[in-house]
Coordinates of C-alpha atoms and ligand atoms in Angstrom, one line a residue:
X4 CA 51.0 164.6 39.6
X5 CA 50.1 167.3 42.1
X6 CA 48.9 166.4 45.5
X7 CA 45.1 166.3 45.8
X8 CA 43.8 168.5 48.5
X9 CA 40.9 166.6 49.8
X10 CA 40.1 169.1 52.6
X11 CA 39.7 171.8 50.1
X12 CA 37.6 169.6 47.9
X13 CA 35.3 168.8 50.8
X14 CA 34.9 172.5 51.6
X15 CA 33.9 173.2 48.0
X16 CA 31.4 170.4 48.2
X17 CA 29.9 171.7 51.4
X18 CA 29.6 175.3 50.0
X19 CA 27.9 173.9 46.8
X20 CA 25.5 171.9 48.9
X21 CA 24.6 175.0 50.9
X22 CA 23.6 176.9 47.8
X23 CA 21.4 174.1 46.3
X24 CA 17.7 175.1 46.2
X25 CA 16.0 172.8 43.7
X26 CA 15.9 169.1 42.8
X27 CA 17.3 170.1 39.4
X28 CA 20.3 171.7 41.0
X29 CA 20.9 168.5 43.0
X30 CA 20.9 166.5 39.8
X31 CA 23.5 168.8 38.2
X32 CA 25.5 168.6 41.4
X33 CA 25.4 164.8 41.3
X34 CA 26.5 164.7 37.6
X35 CA 29.3 167.1 38.4
X36 CA 30.8 164.5 40.8
X37 CA 29.6 161.2 39.6
X38 CA 29.3 161.4 35.8
X39 CA 31.2 158.6 34.2
X40 CA 32.6 160.8 31.5
X41 CA 33.5 164.0 33.3
X42 CA 32.7 163.5 37.0
X43 CA 35.2 164.9 39.5
X44 CA 35.5 161.6 41.4
X45 CA 36.1 159.6 38.2
X46 CA 38.8 162.0 37.2
X47 CA 40.5 161.5 40.5
X48 CA 40.4 157.8 40.2
X49 CA 41.7 157.9 36.7
X50 CA 44.5 160.3 37.7
X51 CA 45.8 158.1 40.5
X52 CA 46.3 155.0 38.3
X53 CA 50.0 155.6 37.8
X54 CA 50.8 156.4 41.4
X55 CA 52.6 154.3 43.9
X56 CA 50.7 151.7 45.8
X57 CA 50.7 153.7 49.0
X58 CA 49.5 156.9 47.3
X59 CA 46.9 154.9 45.5
X60 CA 45.7 153.5 48.8
X61 CA 45.7 156.8 50.5
X62 CA 43.9 158.8 47.7
X63 CA 41.6 155.9 47.0
X64 CA 40.5 155.9 50.6
X65 CA 39.9 159.6 50.6
X66 CA 38.2 159.5 47.3
X67 CA 35.9 156.8 48.6
X68 CA 35.1 158.7 51.8
X69 CA 34.3 161.7 49.7
X70 CA 32.1 159.7 47.4
X71 CA 30.1 158.3 50.4
X72 CA 29.9 161.7 51.9
X73 CA 28.5 163.3 48.8
X74 CA 26.0 160.4 48.2
X75 CA 24.7 160.8 51.7
X76 CA 24.5 164.6 51.4
X77 CA 22.6 164.3 48.2
X78 CA 20.0 162.0 49.9
X79 CA 19.7 164.4 52.8
X80 CA 19.3 167.4 50.6
X81 CA 16.7 165.6 48.4
X82 CA 14.7 164.7 51.4
X83 CA 14.8 168.2 52.9
X84 CA 13.8 169.9 49.6
X85 CA 10.8 167.5 49.5
X86 CA 9.8 168.4 53.0
X87 CA 10.1 172.1 52.2
X88 CA 7.9 171.7 49.1
X89 CA 5.2 170.0 51.1
X90 CA 5.4 172.7 53.8
X91 CA 5.0 175.3 51.1
X92 CA 2.0 173.5 49.6
X93 CA 0.3 173.4 53.0
X94 CA 0.9 177.1 53.4
X95 CA -0.5 177.8 50.0
X96 CA -3.5 175.6 50.2
X97 CA -4.4 176.4 53.8
X98 CA -8.1 177.2 54.2
X99 CA -8.9 180.1 56.4
X100 CA -12.3 179.2 57.8
X101 CA -12.6 182.6 59.4
X102 CA -12.2 184.5 56.0
X103 CA -15.5 186.2 54.8
X104 CA -17.3 184.2 52.1
X105 CA -17.2 185.1 48.4
X106 CA -20.5 186.7 47.2
X107 CA -22.4 184.4 44.9
X108 CA -24.3 186.2 42.1
X109 CA -27.7 184.7 41.6
X110 CA -29.9 185.8 38.8
X111 CA -33.6 186.2 38.8
X112 CA -36.5 185.8 36.3
X113 CA -37.1 188.5 33.7
X114 CA -39.6 191.1 34.8
X115 CA -41.9 190.1 31.8
X116 CA -41.8 186.5 32.9
X117 CA -42.6 187.6 36.4
X118 CA -45.7 189.4 35.3
X119 CA -46.8 186.5 33.1
X120 CA -46.4 184.0 35.9
X121 CA -48.1 186.2 38.4
X122 CA -51.0 186.8 36.1
X123 CA -51.4 183.1 35.4
X124 CA -51.2 182.3 39.1
X125 CA -54.0 184.8 39.8
X126 CA -56.3 183.4 37.1
X127 CA -55.6 179.9 38.2
X128 CA -56.6 180.8 41.7
X129 CA -59.9 181.8 40.2
X130 CA -60.3 178.4 38.6
X131 CA -58.9 179.2 35.1
X132 CA -57.1 176.6 33.1
X133 CA -54.0 177.5 31.0
X134 CA -54.4 177.1 27.3
X135 CA -51.9 177.7 24.5
X136 CA -51.8 177.8 20.7
X137 CA -49.1 178.1 18.0
X138 CA -47.1 181.2 17.2
X139 CA -47.3 180.4 13.5
X140 CA -51.0 180.6 13.0
X141 CA -53.5 180.2 10.1
X142 CA -55.5 183.1 8.7
X143 CA -58.6 181.2 9.9
X144 CA -57.8 181.2 13.6
X145 CA -56.1 184.6 13.7
X146 CA -58.7 186.4 11.6
X147 CA -61.7 184.6 9.9
X148 CA -62.9 182.7 13.0
X149 CA -62.7 185.9 15.0
X150 CA -65.0 187.7 12.7
X151 CA -62.3 189.8 11.2
X152 CA -63.3 190.2 7.6
X153 CA -60.7 190.3 4.8
X154 CA -61.1 194.1 4.5
X155 CA -60.3 194.8 8.2
X156 CA -57.3 197.1 8.6
X157 CA -55.5 194.6 10.9
X158 CA -55.3 192.3 8.0
X159 CA -53.3 194.9 6.1
X160 CA -49.7 193.9 5.1
X161 CA -48.6 196.7 7.5
X162 CA -49.7 194.8 10.6
X163 CA -49.2 191.2 9.9
X164 CA -46.1 189.1 9.2
X165 CA -47.3 186.7 6.5
X166 CA -45.3 183.6 5.8
X167 CA -44.0 183.1 2.3
X168 CA -46.9 181.1 0.5
X169 CA -44.3 179.6 -1.9
X170 CA -42.6 177.9 1.0
X171 CA -45.3 177.0 3.5
X172 CA -48.5 177.3 1.4
X173 CA -51.1 180.1 1.5
X174 CA -52.7 181.6 4.6
X175 CA -49.9 181.2 7.3
X176 CA -48.8 184.1 9.5
X177 CA -47.2 185.0 12.8
X178 CA -50.2 185.4 15.1
X179 CA -51.0 189.0 15.8
X180 CA -53.0 188.3 19.0
X181 CA -53.5 185.6 21.5
X182 CA -57.2 185.7 20.7
X183 CA -56.3 183.1 18.0
X184 CA -56.3 180.5 20.8
X185 CA -60.0 181.2 21.5
X186 CA -61.6 179.2 18.6
X187 CA -58.8 176.6 18.8
X188 CA -59.8 175.8 22.4
X189 CA -63.5 176.1 21.8
X190 CA -63.4 173.6 19.0
X191 CA -62.0 171.0 21.2
X192 CA -63.7 171.7 24.5
X193 CA -67.4 172.0 25.5
X194 CA -68.6 174.9 27.7
X195 CA -68.6 175.8 30.5
X196 CA -64.9 176.7 30.7
X197 CA -62.6 179.5 31.7
X198 CA -59.1 179.7 30.2
X199 CA -56.1 182.0 30.4
X200 CA -53.6 182.1 27.6
X201 CA -50.3 183.9 27.8
X202 CA -48.1 184.0 24.7
X203 CA -46.0 185.9 22.2
X204 CA -47.5 187.8 19.4
X205 CA -46.0 189.6 16.4
X206 CA -46.9 192.7 14.5
X207 CA -45.2 194.3 11.5
X208 CA -44.8 197.7 13.1
X209 CA -42.0 200.3 13.3
X210 CA -40.2 199.9 16.6
X211 CA -40.3 202.8 19.0
X212 CA -40.6 203.5 22.8
X213 CA -44.0 201.9 23.0
X214 CA -44.0 199.4 20.1
X215 CA -42.1 196.3 19.5
X216 CA -42.5 193.9 16.6
X217 CA -42.8 191.1 19.1
X218 CA -44.5 191.3 22.5
X219 CA -46.5 189.3 25.0
X220 CA -50.2 189.2 25.6
X221 CA -52.4 187.4 28.1
X222 CA -55.8 186.5 27.1
X223 CA -58.7 185.2 29.1
X224 CA -61.9 183.6 27.9
X225 CA -64.9 182.4 29.8
X226 CA -67.9 180.7 28.2
X227 CA -70.8 179.6 30.4
X228 CA -74.5 180.2 30.9
X229 CA -75.7 183.7 31.7
X230 CA -72.4 185.4 31.4
X231 CA -72.5 189.2 31.3
X232 CA -70.3 192.3 31.4
X233 CA -70.8 192.3 35.2
X234 CA -68.9 189.0 35.5
X235 CA -66.2 190.4 33.2
X236 CA -65.8 193.5 35.2
X237 CA -65.7 191.7 38.6
X238 CA -63.1 189.2 37.4
X239 CA -60.9 191.9 36.0
X240 CA -61.2 194.1 39.1
X241 CA -60.2 191.1 41.3
X242 CA -57.3 190.3 38.9
X243 CA -55.9 193.8 38.9
X244 CA -56.2 194.2 42.6
X245 CA -54.0 191.1 43.0
X246 CA -51.6 191.9 40.1
X247 CA -51.0 195.5 41.3
X248 CA -51.2 194.5 45.0
X249 CA -53.6 197.2 45.8
X250 CA -57.1 196.7 47.2
X251 CA -58.2 200.1 46.0
X252 CA -57.8 199.3 42.3
X253 CA -60.9 199.9 40.2
X254 CA -61.6 199.1 36.6
X255 CA -63.7 201.1 34.1
X256 CA -65.0 200.2 30.7
X257 CA -65.1 202.6 27.7
X258 CA -67.0 201.5 24.6
X259 CA -64.8 200.3 21.8
X260 CA -64.7 198.1 18.8
X261 CA -63.1 194.7 18.4
X262 CA -64.7 192.5 15.6
X263 CA -64.8 189.4 17.9
X264 CA -66.7 190.9 20.8
X265 CA -70.0 192.6 21.0
X266 CA -70.2 194.9 22.9
X267 CA -66.5 195.7 22.9
X268 CA -64.8 197.7 25.6
X269 CA -61.5 199.3 26.3
X270 CA -60.4 198.4 29.8
X271 CA -58.9 201.2 32.0
X272 CA -57.4 200.6 35.5
X273 CA -57.4 203.4 38.0
X274 CA -54.0 204.9 38.2
X275 CA -52.3 203.0 41.1
X276 CA -49.9 205.9 41.8
X277 CA -52.5 208.6 42.4
X278 CA -55.6 206.5 42.7
X279 CA -57.6 208.7 40.3
X280 CA -56.4 212.1 41.4
X281 CA -54.3 212.6 38.3
X282 CA -50.5 212.4 38.1
X283 CA -47.7 212.3 35.4
X284 CA -48.0 208.5 35.2
X285 CA -51.7 208.6 34.1
X286 CA -51.1 211.9 32.2
X287 CA -53.5 213.6 34.7
X288 CA -56.4 211.5 33.7
X289 CA -56.5 209.3 36.8
X290 CA -56.9 206.2 34.6
X291 CA -54.5 203.9 32.7
X292 CA -55.6 202.1 29.5
X293 CA -54.6 198.5 29.9
X294 CA -56.4 196.2 27.4
X295 CA -59.4 195.2 25.4
X296 CA -62.4 193.1 26.3
X297 CA -66.0 192.4 25.6
X298 CA -68.7 189.8 25.3
X299 CA -67.7 187.1 22.8
X300 CA -69.4 187.8 19.4
X301 CA -72.0 185.2 18.5
X302 CA -70.3 184.7 15.2
X303 CA -67.1 183.6 17.0
X304 CA -69.1 181.1 19.1
X305 CA -70.7 179.9 15.9
X306 CA -67.3 179.3 14.3
X307 CA -66.6 176.9 17.2
X308 CA -70.1 175.3 16.9
X309 CA -71.2 176.5 20.4
X310 CA -74.9 176.9 20.9
X311 CA -75.4 180.7 21.3
X312 CA -78.9 180.2 22.6
X313 CA -77.5 178.5 25.6
X314 CA -74.0 179.9 26.2
X315 CA -72.5 183.3 26.4
X316 CA -68.9 184.3 27.0
X317 CA -66.5 187.2 27.7
X318 CA -62.9 187.7 26.7
X319 CA -60.2 190.0 27.7
X320 CA -56.7 190.6 26.4
X321 CA -53.8 192.8 27.5
X322 CA -50.2 193.5 26.6
X323 CA -47.7 192.3 29.2
X324 CA -45.0 194.9 28.4
X325 CA -47.5 197.7 28.9
X326 CA -48.3 196.4 32.4
X327 CA -44.6 195.9 33.2
X328 CA -43.8 199.4 32.0
X329 CA -46.5 200.9 34.2
X330 CA -45.7 198.7 37.2
X331 CA -42.0 199.2 37.1
X332 CA -41.9 202.8 35.7
X333 CA -40.0 201.8 32.5
X334 CA -40.3 204.4 29.8
X335 CA -39.2 202.4 26.8
X336 CA -40.4 198.9 25.9
X337 CA -37.2 198.1 24.0
X338 CA -35.3 198.1 27.3
X339 CA -37.0 194.7 28.2
X340 CA -35.4 193.1 25.1
X341 CA -31.8 194.4 25.1
X342 CA -29.0 192.7 26.9
X343 CA -28.0 195.5 29.2
X344 CA -27.8 193.9 32.7
X345 CA -27.9 197.3 34.4
X346 CA -31.6 197.5 33.4
X347 CA -32.5 193.9 34.4
X348 CA -30.6 194.0 37.7
X349 CA -32.9 196.7 39.0
X350 CA -35.8 194.2 39.4
Ligands
LIG28 N1 -56.9 190.8 20.8 C1 -57.1 192.2 21.1 C2 -55.9 192.9 20.7 O1 -54.8 192.4 20.5 C3 -57.5 192.4 22.5 C4 -58.8 191.8 22.9 C5 -58.8 190.6 23.5 C6 -60.0 192.5 22.8 C7 -60.1 190.0 23.9 C8 -61.2 192.0 23.2 C9 -61.2 190.8 23.7 O2 -55.9 194.1 20.6

């Protein structure tokens, strides 16, 4: 057998140890020297079996020293790799408390919700109570009780989404106006009262820049003794001053027809951009049409069994989208209902 050059072997071991960078490499290194089957040290021990006692002693001693040396070095290497790993982690996870913060995106309520809440707040500040009714309505509350005869055009299939009578029975529809809440409330409550009712309504119309099949209305109804158009006008003027945040706002009435009020009026608000001078927003008229109103028709009070010799009432209804379009300068109602955040983020 050839002489074993332990010095050379030790140098090789040292070089290998230098190049080790991972725990996995340490394990491979350990197996290379200590594996029972093919480890370098075992091979040495096997190969010296047939040698003279002296040689055996000499090589055995060297082999043993080498073994202890390698075992020690492995432990040292393992420990130093562990420390290095921890140091790296500290470096990676270090928190720089002087770094500028990340911007947090916070949303906001939808412009229509904003107008609804603001309107309700204003009416509440005037002592109004919030009332509500169902979106799936009966023919009675949406039409009959509001003095809208069967022949009235708004009963036409063009305007109303009727529910399938085979499925839900006859006379059910998606309410076309929040006025449907009027009689519902009056049946259960005795006058005097003042209510405000925001809600969704539905109409079977072709959708375009100023029409949607679904939109929001806000309705107000007051029933008390000695009510007149003067009360209606002053309540509306105060309401619009607050809603449009302008003390100079005025309201005007134009005669109109709604079956459930008498007299009925169209409500115009002075153009808040030009204050009546005439501008593109008001199409040079100085006024903006904003809703319908009137004195509650005696037949409607009758439907709710309210004594018309004692009580009178006024009602007002407006479309929320229309107010939002005017207030925010939005030219197409459909923009409020699409999912394009570029539109909503502007408010
Ligand atoms: N409900 C009517 C509409 O939708 C508006 C209205 C409400 C008119 C109250 C008069 C009184 O057009």
